């Protein structure tokens, strides 16, 4: 017993987290896939075989070619081409960008707004708290799909509107989580000590309370990111999401949908596979993070 | 009990009222109703006349009141596309959506509860592990993607099941239903399973968690100590305790099911409200959109109210609290 | 004397886990006569509750009864199939649990829970079963039992709930009731009432009672015999007078010394030094030797059962007092 405690004491908290995290092979694999996907999206212009939105590079003669085909110019289409003659692989790489920007971006914005409101609710209390939490309850009682549908039906499509819809759908989860853990943390001595030092409220909340509420927020954030990506894809698939000029994975899938029935599966299938990999990878990471960051589960 | 019910009703009314404000503001303040409601090639005189007849020249609060009275009378304007009252257009599509949603809920109960019981009673079995893994996928994968895969496998590759439409229908109470014909039922299989998957995963997990929690509990041990058969212990003592969360979640998820039927109906070309709303959004048929939003909010609030009532019936502890 | 209500011989119940095998109950033997009360005393983790569950065949995975005989009115029930055991449970052998707040199903009415207990063993109508349930409630001192039947458990106080549980246990007039700390969770005054009522009822019906407790003072006025358990073994057993007035095992003596009412006024309460040993890592030989002032090299061997006087036995190489008799 005593030897193991000394070893733990030498490790930094971060190293211990990493050590706990890689215990699960699935989660590690998920993390690697997540990083690869992120990398793909970032360096898209340099790695993708063609720029699918540069009309000069696209030849309508190459349309709907099955995976592995070679174009007249000798360009190989690993995953085939769509009805416009665009390389599917390139479409996916660029589509990932949009999906990740919208998904991660809205998760982040919702996270900042939601966590702040949750912390404020927990710290200020009184009518502020009950007003915020009432709003959270109301928001959570409506299905996310319905809220998104409502916003997009009123505002119309577009990247900004989709992100607004996703933020509105998601902020409540962060607010609830932040308030819950902040209420638990508030009773700890270090907050009382900070208050005794007469530090400003904002300082206590953001410098002392927030860092200690981070672990559950990170976990919620991971899952919400996967949810946002899935919801964005769904909305885009329905034609309510991003415009045709900025196609995300969902829109790519929608484009290929009509060809699927005639057996040209690859136009929809490969973007779908990319979406699946992204969502599953993020969920695996989130699952393991939840176990690793949960102090109750730690031995 | 009655004061509780009254309070609950007032609350529901308040939510509906709030939603009318949101929808009204969304359509009439954020959006520009003149552009939407009046044909673009109308001349200035026609425009002025149309604005007056629609009451758009009146102050905003008067416009809202007339909108509210329209909602109360079920009169939300005429659809541009169908040239019929918007409410009627939607109500015509309601049975198709309801049929699908009810089928989906039935599937998730009839498969989800037994599967969850199995996973809870034999947690280490191979079957239980794959059920749990599958339910995670059912949670996290977007349902439209699963729907596409179902079409690809069962309709395109295997050719077993039709992929689109309602199939043959038969009238009952003056409404056409798919579930009354063989062809219609066959057409319902893929869409209803697709719509059910999320709830199914949820119910499997809930039921399993409930069983895992109940089994080591004292009351189950005591029931066993009384010499009850395993069937009765699981079927009555464990089940009754699981039913409370399952009913709550199912009720709350019924609204989600209706909302998500938008996705399923679009994929499987099922002619319900969901497909209608997507079509209406793409052609900006505003009256239909507003009517849909109002109807679904009403539906949602009603379902929530019913779930709360059911909850009180199911759990004696809640019942007592409300009496006291 | 006729066949005893219960005779346990060499009962062992083990729990296998990844970390090793836990011998929760290890070679336990005792006898209870009809209408008698036997107190099974020990601290938490001593295996007394597992012993109780083993008697009813209610030990769950990963636990298992690995050896021994359980003779209920002369018939060995340790080897019965699950189905046979189930038909026995509730009918010939019943159990009352520790926490009355938890033992009754919160979402089922009391009559449902009593009627099913009757109908599980006798093919009678609902009305008959309900009448039986009503009588049983009356028997345990619940006023207006008819009204009470239609109530839910949460409408009862803790003491009332425990009475309902006792009424259920008595429904079929079993040969044996195992009571697992049934009064620990209750107020002291109610404790005393329930204790004496149960004792009366068991004497009346000739039901043997195994009363599991960690509290010697509860058992002192109630039991005919006492068995003291430590780390899965019975370290001392005998009549109440034998064990309490003349404790032989150092552990028993420690237990008695730590009961306030038995310690003369003004004297310091004596605790037992040390902690209950880790069940996965019990000392070789006598499990108590690491906490025992009298332990020596001999204690590293397994102490056998020594008979000190008729009916009084212990497992200690160095018993505390030499018998006067």
PDB file of C-alpha atoms in Angstrom, chain C residues 8-12 24-30 40 51 69 229 232-234 237 315:
ATOM      1  CA  UNK C   8     -26.462 -27.141  11.174  1.00  0.00           C
ATOM      2  CA  UNK C   9     -23.353 -29.259  10.673  1.00  0.00           C
ATOM      3  CA  UNK C  10     -20.117 -27.982   9.203  1.00  0.00           C
ATOM      4  CA  UNK C  11     -21.737 -25.269   7.098  1.00  0.00           C
ATOM      5  CA  UNK C  12     -19.299 -23.376   4.873  1.00  0.00           C
ATOM      6  CA  UNK C  24     -17.571 -15.915   4.865  1.00  0.00           C
ATOM      7  CA  UNK C  25     -18.902 -18.905   6.786  1.00  0.00           C
ATOM      8  CA  UNK C  26     -16.408 -21.569   7.763  1.00  0.00           C
ATOM      9  CA  UNK C  27     -17.334 -24.896   9.348  1.00  0.00           C
ATOM     10  CA  UNK C  28     -20.253 -23.622  11.388  1.00  0.00           C
ATOM     11  CA  UNK C  29     -22.341 -26.014  13.474  1.00  0.00           C
ATOM     12  CA  UNK C  30     -25.183 -25.332  15.885  1.00  0.00           C
ATOM     13  CA  UNK C  40     -26.058 -15.500  16.671  1.00  0.00           C
ATOM     14  CA  UNK C  51     -25.082 -17.805   7.755  1.00  0.00           C
ATOM     15  CA  UNK C  69     -25.658 -30.074   6.238  1.00  0.00           C
ATOM     16  CA  UNK C 229     -19.122 -15.647  15.481  1.00  0.00           C
ATOM     17  CA  UNK C 232     -16.731 -16.785   9.697  1.00  0.00           C
ATOM     18  CA  UNK C 233     -16.371 -19.180  12.591  1.00  0.00           C
ATOM     19  CA  UNK C 234     -18.317 -19.840  15.748  1.00  0.00           C
ATOM     20  CA  UNK C 237     -21.448 -21.316  21.954  1.00  0.00           C
ATOM     21  CA  UNK C 315     -12.394 -22.665  19.885  1.00  0.00           C
TER      22      UNK C 315
END
